[in-house]
mmCIF file of C-alpha atoms (C1' of nucleotides) and ligand atoms in Angstrom:
data_model
loop_
_atom_site.group_PDB
_atom_site.id
_atom_site.type_symbol
_atom_site.label_atom_id
_atom_site.label_comp_id
_atom_site.label_asym_id
_atom_site.label_seq_id
_atom_site.Cartn_x
_atom_site.Cartn_y
_atom_site.Cartn_z
ATOM 1 C CA UNK J 1 126.758 -154.966 -81.536
ATOM 2 C CA UNK J 2 124.891 -151.872 -82.728
ATOM 3 C CA UNK J 3 124.721 -149.280 -79.961
ATOM 4 C CA UNK J 4 121.858 -146.783 -80.336
ATOM 5 C CA UNK J 5 120.125 -148.592 -83.164
ATOM 6 C CA UNK J 6 117.398 -146.798 -84.933
ATOM 7 C CA UNK J 7 114.550 -147.935 -82.771
ATOM 8 C CA UNK J 8 112.665 -144.765 -83.534
ATOM 9 C CA UNK J 9 112.391 -145.876 -87.143
ATOM 10 C CA UNK J 10 111.506 -149.393 -86.168
ATOM 11 C CA UNK J 11 108.688 -148.209 -83.939
ATOM 12 C CA UNK J 12 107.341 -145.861 -86.566
ATOM 13 C CA UNK J 13 107.287 -148.628 -89.128
ATOM 14 C CA UNK J 14 104.765 -150.642 -87.175
ATOM 15 C CA UNK J 15 102.755 -147.603 -86.185
ATOM 16 C CA UNK J 16 103.863 -147.190 -82.595
ATOM 17 C CA UNK J 17 104.854 -143.739 -81.432
ATOM 18 C CA UNK J 18 108.502 -143.608 -80.511
ATOM 19 C CA UNK J 19 108.094 -142.235 -77.032
ATOM 20 C CA UNK J 20 111.012 -141.953 -74.623
ATOM 21 C CA UNK J 21 109.732 -144.945 -72.693
ATOM 22 C CA UNK J 22 109.324 -147.160 -75.741
ATOM 23 C CA UNK J 23 112.729 -146.300 -77.125
ATOM 24 C CA UNK J 24 114.367 -147.114 -73.787
ATOM 25 C CA UNK J 25 112.489 -150.387 -73.659
ATOM 26 C CA UNK J 26 113.671 -151.221 -77.169
ATOM 27 C CA UNK J 27 117.245 -150.596 -76.122
ATOM 28 C CA UNK J 28 116.904 -152.922 -73.162
ATOM 29 C CA UNK J 29 115.097 -155.604 -75.127
ATOM 30 C CA UNK J 30 116.613 -155.609 -78.583
ATOM 31 C CA UNK J 31 120.134 -154.243 -78.226
ATOM 32 C CA UNK J 32 121.478 -157.726 -77.604
ATOM 33 C CA UNK J 33 123.463 -160.475 -79.193
ATOM 34 C CA UNK J 34 121.215 -163.283 -78.041
ATOM 35 C CA UNK J 35 117.563 -163.943 -77.459
ATOM 36 C CA UNK J 36 116.303 -162.396 -74.260
ATOM 37 C CA UNK J 37 113.771 -164.136 -72.022
ATOM 38 C CA UNK J 38 112.250 -162.084 -69.245
ATOM 39 C CA UNK J 39 109.351 -161.439 -66.915
ATOM 40 C CA UNK J 40 107.712 -158.051 -66.481
ATOM 41 C CA UNK J 41 109.559 -157.672 -63.199
ATOM 42 C CA UNK J 42 112.926 -158.425 -64.775
ATOM 43 C CA UNK J 43 112.242 -155.692 -67.277
ATOM 44 C CA UNK J 44 111.131 -153.088 -64.761
ATOM 45 C CA UNK J 45 114.227 -153.788 -62.705
ATOM 46 C CA UNK J 46 116.533 -153.494 -65.719
ATOM 47 C CA UNK J 47 114.933 -150.238 -66.800
ATOM 48 C CA UNK J 48 115.206 -148.598 -63.422
ATOM 49 C CA UNK J 49 118.530 -150.019 -62.259
ATOM 50 C CA UNK J 50 120.622 -150.294 -65.402
ATOM 51 C CA UNK J 51 118.992 -147.668 -67.610
ATOM 52 C CA UNK J 52 117.991 -145.200 -64.933
ATOM 53 C CA UNK J 53 114.593 -144.919 -66.564
ATOM 54 C CA UNK J 54 111.766 -144.437 -64.113
ATOM 55 C CA UNK J 55 108.714 -145.954 -65.732
ATOM 56 C CA UNK J 56 105.331 -146.894 -64.378
ATOM 57 C CA UNK J 57 104.437 -150.539 -64.113
ATOM 58 C CA UNK J 58 101.282 -149.988 -66.150
ATOM 59 C CA UNK J 59 103.344 -148.608 -69.009
ATOM 60 C CA UNK J 60 105.618 -151.614 -68.958
ATOM 61 C CA UNK J 61 102.617 -153.909 -69.184
ATOM 62 C CA UNK J 62 100.981 -151.808 -71.893
ATOM 63 C CA UNK J 63 104.119 -151.482 -73.928
ATOM 64 C CA UNK J 64 105.105 -155.127 -73.665
ATOM 65 C CA UNK J 65 101.651 -156.076 -74.887
ATOM 66 C CA UNK J 66 101.845 -153.487 -77.664
ATOM 67 C CA UNK J 67 105.158 -155.018 -78.746
ATOM 68 C CA UNK J 68 103.617 -158.466 -78.527
ATOM 69 C CA UNK J 69 100.711 -157.456 -80.758
ATOM 70 C CA UNK J 70 103.086 -155.939 -83.285
ATOM 71 C CA UNK J 71 105.213 -159.065 -83.357
ATOM 72 C CA UNK J 72 108.276 -157.830 -81.503
ATOM 73 C CA UNK J 73 107.720 -160.077 -78.529
ATOM 74 C CA UNK J 74 106.179 -163.440 -77.847
ATOM 75 C CA UNK J 75 104.667 -164.737 -74.632
ATOM 76 C CA UNK J 76 105.964 -168.097 -73.419
ATOM 77 C CA UNK J 77 104.094 -170.487 -71.121
ATOM 78 C CA UNK J 78 106.306 -172.496 -68.853
ATOM 79 C CA UNK J 79 104.950 -171.579 -65.511
ATOM 80 C CA UNK J 80 101.276 -170.899 -64.945
ATOM 81 C CA UNK J 81 102.166 -168.534 -62.181
ATOM 82 C CA UNK J 82 104.268 -166.056 -64.127
ATOM 83 C CA UNK J 83 104.348 -164.579 -67.629
ATOM 84 C CA UNK J 84 107.580 -164.948 -69.553
ATOM 85 C CA UNK J 85 108.313 -163.058 -72.745
ATOM 86 C CA UNK J 86 110.774 -163.796 -75.492
ATOM 87 C CA UNK J 87 112.479 -161.580 -78.053
ATOM 88 C CA UNK J 88 112.601 -164.567 -80.379
ATOM 89 C CA UNK J 89 109.101 -164.475 -81.840
ATOM 90 C CA UNK J 90 109.339 -167.539 -84.054
ATOM 91 C CA UNK J 91 107.985 -170.931 -82.982
ATOM 92 C CA UNK J 92 110.974 -172.566 -81.315
ATOM 93 C CA UNK J 93 111.938 -174.999 -78.612
ATOM 94 C CA UNK J 94 113.233 -174.315 -75.108
ATOM 95 C CA UNK J 95 115.184 -175.730 -72.282
ATOM 96 C CA UNK J 96 113.854 -174.617 -68.925
ATOM 97 C CA UNK J 97 116.243 -174.771 -66.011
ATOM 98 C CA UNK J 98 114.124 -175.711 -63.032
ATOM 99 C CA UNK J 99 116.829 -174.631 -60.586
ATOM 100 C CA UNK J 100 117.379 -171.104 -61.854
ATOM 101 C CA UNK J 101 114.040 -170.668 -63.684
ATOM 102 C CA UNK J 102 115.948 -169.648 -66.787
ATOM 103 C CA UNK J 103 114.841 -170.263 -70.348
ATOM 104 C CA UNK J 104 117.328 -171.225 -73.032
ATOM 105 C CA UNK J 105 116.540 -171.340 -76.733
ATOM 106 C CA UNK J 106 117.131 -174.469 -78.770
ATOM 107 C CA UNK J 107 118.712 -174.139 -82.165
ATOM 108 C CA UNK J 108 117.033 -175.802 -85.118
ATOM 109 C CA UNK J 109 119.807 -178.355 -85.078
ATOM 110 C CA UNK J 110 119.322 -179.326 -81.437
ATOM 111 C CA UNK J 111 116.084 -181.197 -82.007
ATOM 112 C CA UNK J 112 114.934 -183.158 -85.053
ATOM 113 C CA UNK J 113 111.880 -181.955 -86.862
ATOM 114 C CA UNK J 114 108.789 -183.188 -84.995
ATOM 115 C CA UNK J 115 106.469 -185.392 -86.960
ATOM 116 C CA UNK J 116 102.812 -185.290 -85.888
ATOM 117 C CA UNK J 117 100.857 -188.328 -87.030
ATOM 118 C CA UNK J 118 97.525 -187.461 -85.485
ATOM 119 C CA UNK J 119 95.337 -184.771 -86.914
ATOM 120 C CA UNK J 120 92.252 -183.200 -85.435
ATOM 121 C CA UNK J 121 89.330 -182.793 -87.797
ATOM 122 C CA UNK J 122 88.666 -179.215 -88.837
ATOM 123 C CA UNK J 123 91.730 -177.943 -87.004
ATOM 124 C CA UNK J 124 95.031 -176.812 -88.414
ATOM 125 C CA UNK J 125 98.333 -176.844 -86.572
ATOM 126 C CA UNK J 126 99.505 -173.376 -85.559
ATOM 127 C CA UNK J 127 102.728 -174.328 -83.819
ATOM 128 C CA UNK J 128 104.689 -177.254 -82.469
ATOM 129 C CA UNK J 129 106.981 -176.483 -79.590
ATOM 130 C CA UNK J 130 109.055 -178.638 -77.303
ATOM 131 C CA UNK J 131 109.838 -177.844 -73.698
ATOM 132 C CA UNK J 132 112.760 -179.692 -72.158
ATOM 133 C CA UNK J 133 112.883 -179.345 -68.409
ATOM 134 C CA UNK J 134 116.355 -179.731 -66.943
ATOM 135 C CA UNK J 135 117.729 -179.603 -63.436
ATOM 136 C CA UNK J 136 120.985 -179.977 -61.584
ATOM 137 C CA UNK J 137 122.521 -183.414 -61.949
ATOM 138 C CA UNK J 138 124.526 -183.606 -58.720
ATOM 139 C CA UNK J 139 121.591 -183.781 -56.299
ATOM 140 C CA UNK J 140 120.980 -187.400 -57.272
ATOM 141 C CA UNK J 141 124.634 -188.340 -56.826
ATOM 142 C CA UNK J 142 125.680 -190.153 -53.694
ATOM 143 C CA UNK W 1 84.070 -198.347 -65.383
ATOM 144 C CA UNK W 2 84.269 -198.862 -61.628
ATOM 145 C CA UNK W 3 81.567 -196.892 -59.827
ATOM 146 C CA UNK W 4 82.384 -196.122 -56.189
ATOM 147 C CA UNK W 5 85.982 -197.225 -56.398
ATOM 148 C CA UNK W 6 87.871 -197.576 -53.216
ATOM 149 C CA UNK W 7 89.224 -194.096 -53.011
ATOM 150 C CA UNK W 8 89.322 -194.305 -49.235
ATOM 151 C CA UNK W 9 92.007 -196.970 -49.526
ATOM 152 C CA UNK W 10 93.850 -195.068 -52.190
ATOM 153 C CA UNK W 11 93.973 -191.929 -50.084
ATOM 154 C CA UNK W 12 95.134 -193.824 -47.008
ATOM 155 C CA UNK W 13 97.911 -195.454 -48.979
ATOM 156 C CA UNK W 14 99.593 -192.140 -49.699
ATOM 157 C CA UNK W 15 98.935 -190.783 -46.248
ATOM 158 C CA UNK W 16 96.011 -188.492 -46.943
ATOM 159 C CA UNK W 17 93.019 -188.630 -44.656
ATOM 160 C CA UNK W 18 89.957 -189.802 -46.543
ATOM 161 C CA UNK W 19 87.685 -186.926 -45.707
ATOM 162 C CA UNK W 20 84.283 -186.513 -47.306
ATOM 163 C CA UNK W 21 85.638 -183.698 -49.490
ATOM 164 C CA UNK W 22 88.630 -185.648 -50.741
ATOM 165 C CA UNK W 23 86.619 -188.733 -51.546
ATOM 166 C CA UNK W 24 84.134 -186.656 -53.548
ATOM 167 C CA UNK W 25 86.986 -185.016 -55.386
ATOM 168 C CA UNK W 26 88.481 -188.414 -56.185
ATOM 169 C CA UNK W 27 85.176 -189.503 -57.633
ATOM 170 C CA UNK W 28 85.011 -186.454 -59.863
ATOM 171 C CA UNK W 29 88.630 -186.664 -60.933
ATOM 172 C CA UNK W 30 89.444 -190.344 -61.191
ATOM 173 C CA UNK W 31 86.172 -192.119 -61.909
ATOM 174 C CA UNK W 32 86.671 -191.677 -65.640
ATOM 175 C CA UNK W 33 87.541 -193.529 -68.769
ATOM 176 C CA UNK W 34 89.867 -190.911 -70.156
ATOM 177 C CA UNK W 35 92.375 -188.392 -68.941
ATOM 178 C CA UNK W 36 90.757 -185.323 -67.422
ATOM 179 C CA UNK W 37 92.166 -181.840 -67.928
ATOM 180 C CA UNK W 38 90.680 -179.102 -65.786
ATOM 181 C CA UNK W 39 91.074 -175.749 -64.087
ATOM 182 C CA UNK W 40 90.272 -175.134 -60.430
ATOM 183 C CA UNK W 41 87.063 -173.427 -61.513
ATOM 184 C CA UNK W 42 85.996 -176.372 -63.663
ATOM 185 C CA UNK W 43 86.427 -178.594 -60.641
ATOM 186 C CA UNK W 44 84.539 -176.383 -58.216
ATOM 187 C CA UNK W 45 81.688 -176.172 -60.684
ATOM 188 C CA UNK W 46 81.580 -179.942 -61.204
ATOM 189 C CA UNK W 47 81.622 -180.581 -57.467
ATOM 190 C CA UNK W 48 78.822 -178.204 -56.689
ATOM 191 C CA UNK W 49 76.636 -178.737 -59.743
ATOM 192 C CA UNK W 50 77.036 -182.394 -60.627
ATOM 193 C CA UNK W 51 78.014 -183.846 -57.259
ATOM 194 C CA UNK W 52 76.029 -181.537 -55.024
ATOM 195 C CA UNK W 53 79.072 -181.130 -52.821
ATOM 196 C CA UNK W 54 79.420 -177.709 -51.322
ATOM 197 C CA UNK W 55 83.113 -177.151 -50.821
ATOM 198 C CA UNK W 56 85.159 -174.083 -50.093
ATOM 199 C CA UNK W 57 87.469 -172.777 -52.757
ATOM 200 C CA UNK W 58 90.454 -172.909 -50.403
ATOM 201 C CA UNK W 59 89.858 -176.606 -49.868
ATOM 202 C CA UNK W 60 89.789 -177.252 -53.583
ATOM 203 C CA UNK W 61 93.103 -175.470 -53.962
ATOM 204 C CA UNK W 62 94.622 -177.223 -50.963
ATOM 205 C CA UNK W 63 93.404 -180.630 -51.990
ATOM 206 C CA UNK W 64 94.419 -180.300 -55.617
ATOM 207 C CA UNK W 65 97.895 -179.343 -54.467
ATOM 208 C CA UNK W 66 97.952 -182.202 -51.979
ATOM 209 C CA UNK W 67 97.049 -184.554 -54.816
ATOM 210 C CA UNK W 68 99.709 -182.981 -56.983
ATOM 211 C CA UNK W 69 102.376 -183.464 -54.338
ATOM 212 C CA UNK W 70 101.389 -187.101 -53.925
ATOM 213 C CA UNK W 71 101.523 -187.727 -57.645
ATOM 214 C CA UNK W 72 97.812 -188.016 -58.422
ATOM 215 C CA UNK W 73 97.704 -184.849 -60.472
ATOM 216 C CA UNK W 74 100.058 -182.866 -62.611
ATOM 217 C CA UNK W 75 100.044 -179.171 -63.379
ATOM 218 C CA UNK W 76 100.220 -178.240 -67.052
ATOM 219 C CA UNK W 77 101.494 -174.934 -68.412
ATOM 220 C CA UNK W 78 99.812 -173.810 -71.586
ATOM 221 C CA UNK W 79 98.526 -170.457 -70.547
ATOM 222 C CA UNK W 80 100.360 -168.192 -68.141
ATOM 223 C CA UNK W 81 97.078 -166.764 -67.026
ATOM 224 C CA UNK W 82 95.407 -169.925 -65.775
ATOM 225 C CA UNK W 83 96.441 -173.150 -64.061
ATOM 226 C CA UNK W 84 95.481 -176.384 -65.751
ATOM 227 C CA UNK W 85 95.710 -179.773 -64.106
ATOM 228 C CA UNK W 86 95.865 -183.235 -65.608
ATOM 229 C CA UNK W 87 94.960 -186.652 -64.246
ATOM 230 C CA UNK W 88 97.619 -188.124 -66.515
ATOM 231 C CA UNK W 89 100.725 -187.550 -64.421
ATOM 232 C CA UNK W 90 103.277 -188.978 -66.820
ATOM 233 C CA UNK W 91 105.335 -186.782 -69.155
ATOM 234 C CA UNK W 92 103.244 -186.631 -72.305
ATOM 235 C CA UNK W 93 102.390 -184.429 -75.231
ATOM 236 C CA UNK W 94 99.311 -182.294 -75.805
ATOM 237 C CA UNK W 95 97.226 -180.653 -78.414
ATOM 238 C CA UNK W 96 95.802 -177.358 -77.242
ATOM 239 C CA UNK W 97 92.737 -176.095 -79.019
ATOM 240 C CA UNK W 98 93.072 -172.336 -79.102
ATOM 241 C CA UNK W 99 89.399 -171.883 -79.961
ATOM 242 C CA UNK W 100 87.907 -173.878 -77.104
ATOM 243 C CA UNK W 101 90.887 -173.775 -74.730
ATOM 244 C CA UNK W 102 90.722 -177.532 -74.451
ATOM 245 C CA UNK W 103 93.670 -179.845 -73.892
ATOM 246 C CA UNK W 104 93.872 -183.204 -75.628
ATOM 247 C CA UNK W 105 96.427 -185.890 -74.804
ATOM 248 C CA UNK W 106 98.681 -187.311 -77.471
ATOM 249 C CA UNK W 107 99.249 -191.032 -77.580
ATOM 250 C CA UNK W 108 102.789 -192.349 -77.692
ATOM 251 C CA UNK W 109 102.173 -193.265 -81.284
ATOM 252 C CA UNK W 110 101.060 -189.789 -82.342
ATOM 253 C CA UNK W 111 104.524 -188.273 -82.166
ATOM 254 C CA UNK W 112 107.896 -189.870 -82.819
ATOM 255 C CA UNK W 113 110.322 -190.065 -79.939
ATOM 256 C CA UNK W 114 112.075 -186.698 -79.587
ATOM 257 C CA UNK W 115 115.807 -186.764 -79.953
ATOM 258 C CA UNK W 116 117.674 -184.006 -78.097
ATOM 259 C CA UNK W 117 121.161 -183.410 -79.465
ATOM 260 C CA UNK W 118 122.190 -180.577 -77.199
ATOM 261 C CA UNK W 119 123.036 -181.157 -73.590
ATOM 262 C CA UNK W 120 123.561 -178.641 -70.841
ATOM 263 C CA UNK W 121 126.580 -179.212 -68.637
ATOM 264 C CA UNK W 122 125.743 -180.370 -65.142
ATOM 265 C CA UNK W 123 122.056 -180.643 -65.936
ATOM 266 C CA UNK W 124 119.955 -183.705 -66.532
ATOM 267 C CA UNK W 125 116.783 -183.849 -68.557
ATOM 268 C CA UNK W 126 113.680 -184.222 -66.413
ATOM 269 C CA UNK W 127 111.056 -184.236 -69.141
ATOM 270 C CA UNK W 128 110.508 -183.562 -72.801
ATOM 271 C CA UNK W 129 107.045 -182.444 -73.748
ATOM 272 C CA UNK W 130 105.525 -181.200 -76.962
ATOM 273 C CA UNK W 131 102.702 -178.708 -77.191
ATOM 274 C CA UNK W 132 100.830 -178.568 -80.485
ATOM 275 C CA UNK W 133 98.590 -175.541 -80.769
ATOM 276 C CA UNK W 134 95.669 -176.026 -83.111
ATOM 277 C CA UNK W 135 92.826 -173.809 -84.224
ATOM 278 C CA UNK W 136 89.849 -173.852 -86.497
ATOM 279 C CA UNK W 137 90.752 -174.331 -90.133
ATOM 280 C CA UNK W 138 87.836 -172.590 -91.806
ATOM 281 C CA UNK W 139 88.722 -169.038 -90.866
ATOM 282 C CA UNK W 140 91.514 -169.028 -93.450
ATOM 283 C CA UNK W 141 89.255 -170.412 -96.203
ATOM 284 C CA UNK W 142 87.992 -168.005 -98.829
ATOM 285 C "C1'" DA Y 1 102.603 -122.412 -82.189
ATOM 286 C "C1'" DT Y 2 98.550 -125.048 -81.871
ATOM 287 C "C1'" DC Y 3 95.861 -129.055 -82.244
ATOM 288 C "C1'" DT Y 4 94.738 -133.779 -81.694
ATOM 289 C "C1'" DA Y 5 95.341 -138.461 -81.156
ATOM 290 C "C1'" DC Y 6 97.765 -141.393 -78.692
ATOM 291 C "C1'" DA Y 7 100.753 -142.458 -74.321
ATOM 292 C "C1'" DT Y 8 102.086 -142.295 -69.656
ATOM 293 C "C1'" DT Y 9 101.046 -142.051 -65.042
ATOM 294 C "C1'" DA Y 10 99.208 -142.746 -60.334
ATOM 295 C "C1'" DT Y 11 95.871 -145.001 -58.523
ATOM 296 C "C1'" DA Y 12 91.888 -147.982 -58.122
ATOM 297 C "C1'" DA Y 13 89.861 -152.284 -59.445
ATOM 298 C "C1'" DT Y 14 89.859 -157.136 -60.479
ATOM 299 C "C1'" DA Y 15 91.157 -161.908 -60.480
ATOM 300 C "C1'" DA Y 16 93.754 -165.797 -59.097
ATOM 301 C "C1'" DT Y 17 95.891 -167.746 -55.406
ATOM 302 C "C1'" DT Y 18 97.483 -168.196 -50.655
ATOM 303 C "C1'" DC Y 19 97.248 -167.276 -45.681
ATOM 304 C "C1'" DT Y 20 95.043 -167.265 -41.093
ATOM 305 C "C1'" DA Y 21 92.907 -168.761 -37.293
ATOM 306 C "C1'" DA Y 22 88.863 -170.855 -35.642
ATOM 307 C "C1'" DA Y 23 85.806 -174.818 -35.970
ATOM 308 C "C1'" DC Y 24 85.604 -179.574 -37.314
ATOM 309 C "C1'" DT Y 25 86.714 -184.603 -37.956
ATOM 310 C "C1'" DA Y 26 89.346 -188.925 -38.692
ATOM 311 C "C1'" DT Y 27 92.322 -191.755 -36.269
ATOM 312 C "C1'" DT Y 28 94.616 -193.534 -32.153
ATOM 313 C "C1'" DG Y 29 94.934 -195.817 -28.052
ATOM 314 C "C1'" DA Y 30 93.555 -195.621 -23.058
ATOM 315 C "C1'" DT H 1 83.899 -196.425 -26.086
ATOM 316 C "C1'" DC H 2 85.594 -191.984 -26.072
ATOM 317 C "C1'" DA H 3 88.595 -188.389 -25.161
ATOM 318 C "C1'" DA H 4 93.128 -186.687 -27.018
ATOM 319 C "C1'" DT H 5 95.491 -185.274 -30.983
ATOM 320 C "C1'" DA H 6 96.935 -184.342 -35.365
ATOM 321 C "C1'" DG H 7 95.353 -183.174 -39.576
ATOM 322 C "C1'" DT H 8 91.423 -180.829 -42.336
ATOM 323 C "C1'" DT H 9 87.922 -177.618 -43.753
ATOM 324 C "C1'" DT H 10 86.161 -173.209 -43.743
ATOM 325 C "C1'" DA H 11 85.124 -168.162 -44.206
ATOM 326 C "C1'" DG H 12 87.222 -164.462 -44.813
ATOM 327 C "C1'" DA H 13 91.381 -161.557 -45.057
ATOM 328 C "C1'" DA H 14 95.720 -160.872 -47.413
ATOM 329 C "C1'" DT H 15 98.762 -161.059 -51.258
ATOM 330 C "C1'" DT H 16 100.175 -160.951 -56.004
ATOM 331 C "C1'" DA H 17 99.799 -160.301 -60.816
ATOM 332 C "C1'" DT H 18 97.385 -157.943 -64.016
ATOM 333 C "C1'" DT H 19 94.096 -154.628 -66.021
ATOM 334 C "C1'" DA H 20 91.080 -150.474 -65.988
ATOM 335 C "C1'" DT H 21 90.322 -145.485 -65.188
ATOM 336 C "C1'" DA H 22 90.820 -140.899 -65.808
ATOM 337 C "C1'" DA H 23 93.812 -137.068 -65.532
ATOM 338 C "C1'" DT H 24 97.963 -135.263 -67.473
ATOM 339 C "C1'" DG H 25 101.609 -135.218 -70.910
ATOM 340 C "C1'" DT H 26 103.691 -135.543 -75.526
ATOM 341 C "C1'" DA H 27 104.631 -136.767 -80.583
ATOM 342 C "C1'" DG H 28 103.423 -135.652 -85.069
ATOM 343 C "C1'" DA H 29 100.721 -132.997 -88.150
ATOM 344 C "C1'" DT H 30 99.158 -128.466 -89.855
HETATM 345 MN MN1 MN M 1 99.491 -161.742 -71.569
HETATM 346 MN MN1 MN M 2 100.486 -174.506 -58.573
HETATM 347 ZN ZN1 ZN M 3 112.977 -168.420 -76.701
HETATM 348 ZN ZN1 ZN M 4 97.353 -184.545 -70.473
#
DNA sequence: ATCTACATTATAATAATTCTAAACTATTGA
DNA sequence: TCAATAGTTTAGAATTATTATAATGTAGAT
């Protein structure tokens, strides 16, 4: 668990200026054991409440999209009404908990490799991702 | 290819009043050979241009959601910025063409049955769906 | 220390969706 | 048949998420 990692370096490497705001965002996003799934609002709340970093909403949007473009973050579509982001930028599968609206990553080993038999002329496959929707089991019990 | 199907009956059966607007929408949505994937805007445009049915946007939203609740339509999440709907309400897989933003259904036979090894305590699986993103092949050709 | 390009900010603008409340209509049953 | 009623459509306002604008601030270079 590396505390103040060298995010300044990391940002420089991809050509983003290591501003105070971006470094703080890196700490919130990447100083973690596990993949982090979040919405813009989650992130704003974390920054202001846990990190005491006042930051404008526009900057959070801009910076998240800058990180996305540079390959630090990936946008996930599970709900057409909200944007989720993911610190795991590889193509991977998810469980989505419909009760809590939480995303959980699947390990490679959790799902067999998907075999696509159909192919679409002139098109190549960019990614294959599975979404497993789960919900509480006890509501159907008598 | 049934022309003016009995949508009035169909609507009554699930407890929706067969108003002029709903019947027209049924014709647009369900009088088809194949699955139809659309956005609210697609639908409004079809209704006004092809069917000559002036209809308020609020009614299209309300009616699409009424249909969704009754199981006639299903909402699909491929893009967090837009809502797509599907006349195929079963859990099924899709190709998404990133060039044209078109959805294409997968047949059962196109993808092997997905085997999920992980299970989440207290949660049951509601659906397992695969999204295959495809894009034009020729841009990577030299 | 100064310069310059890039970033942040508050705020305004836009776009998608939902709400509101009035007008309308399909159904019921007197 | 025809009013009563419950549900529906509508225009327009409101809300929410997101993006644009333009002024101010700052990191990195010289
Ligand atoms: Mn986005
Ligand atoms: Mn919806
Ligand atoms: Zn993930
Ligand atoms: Zn479909």
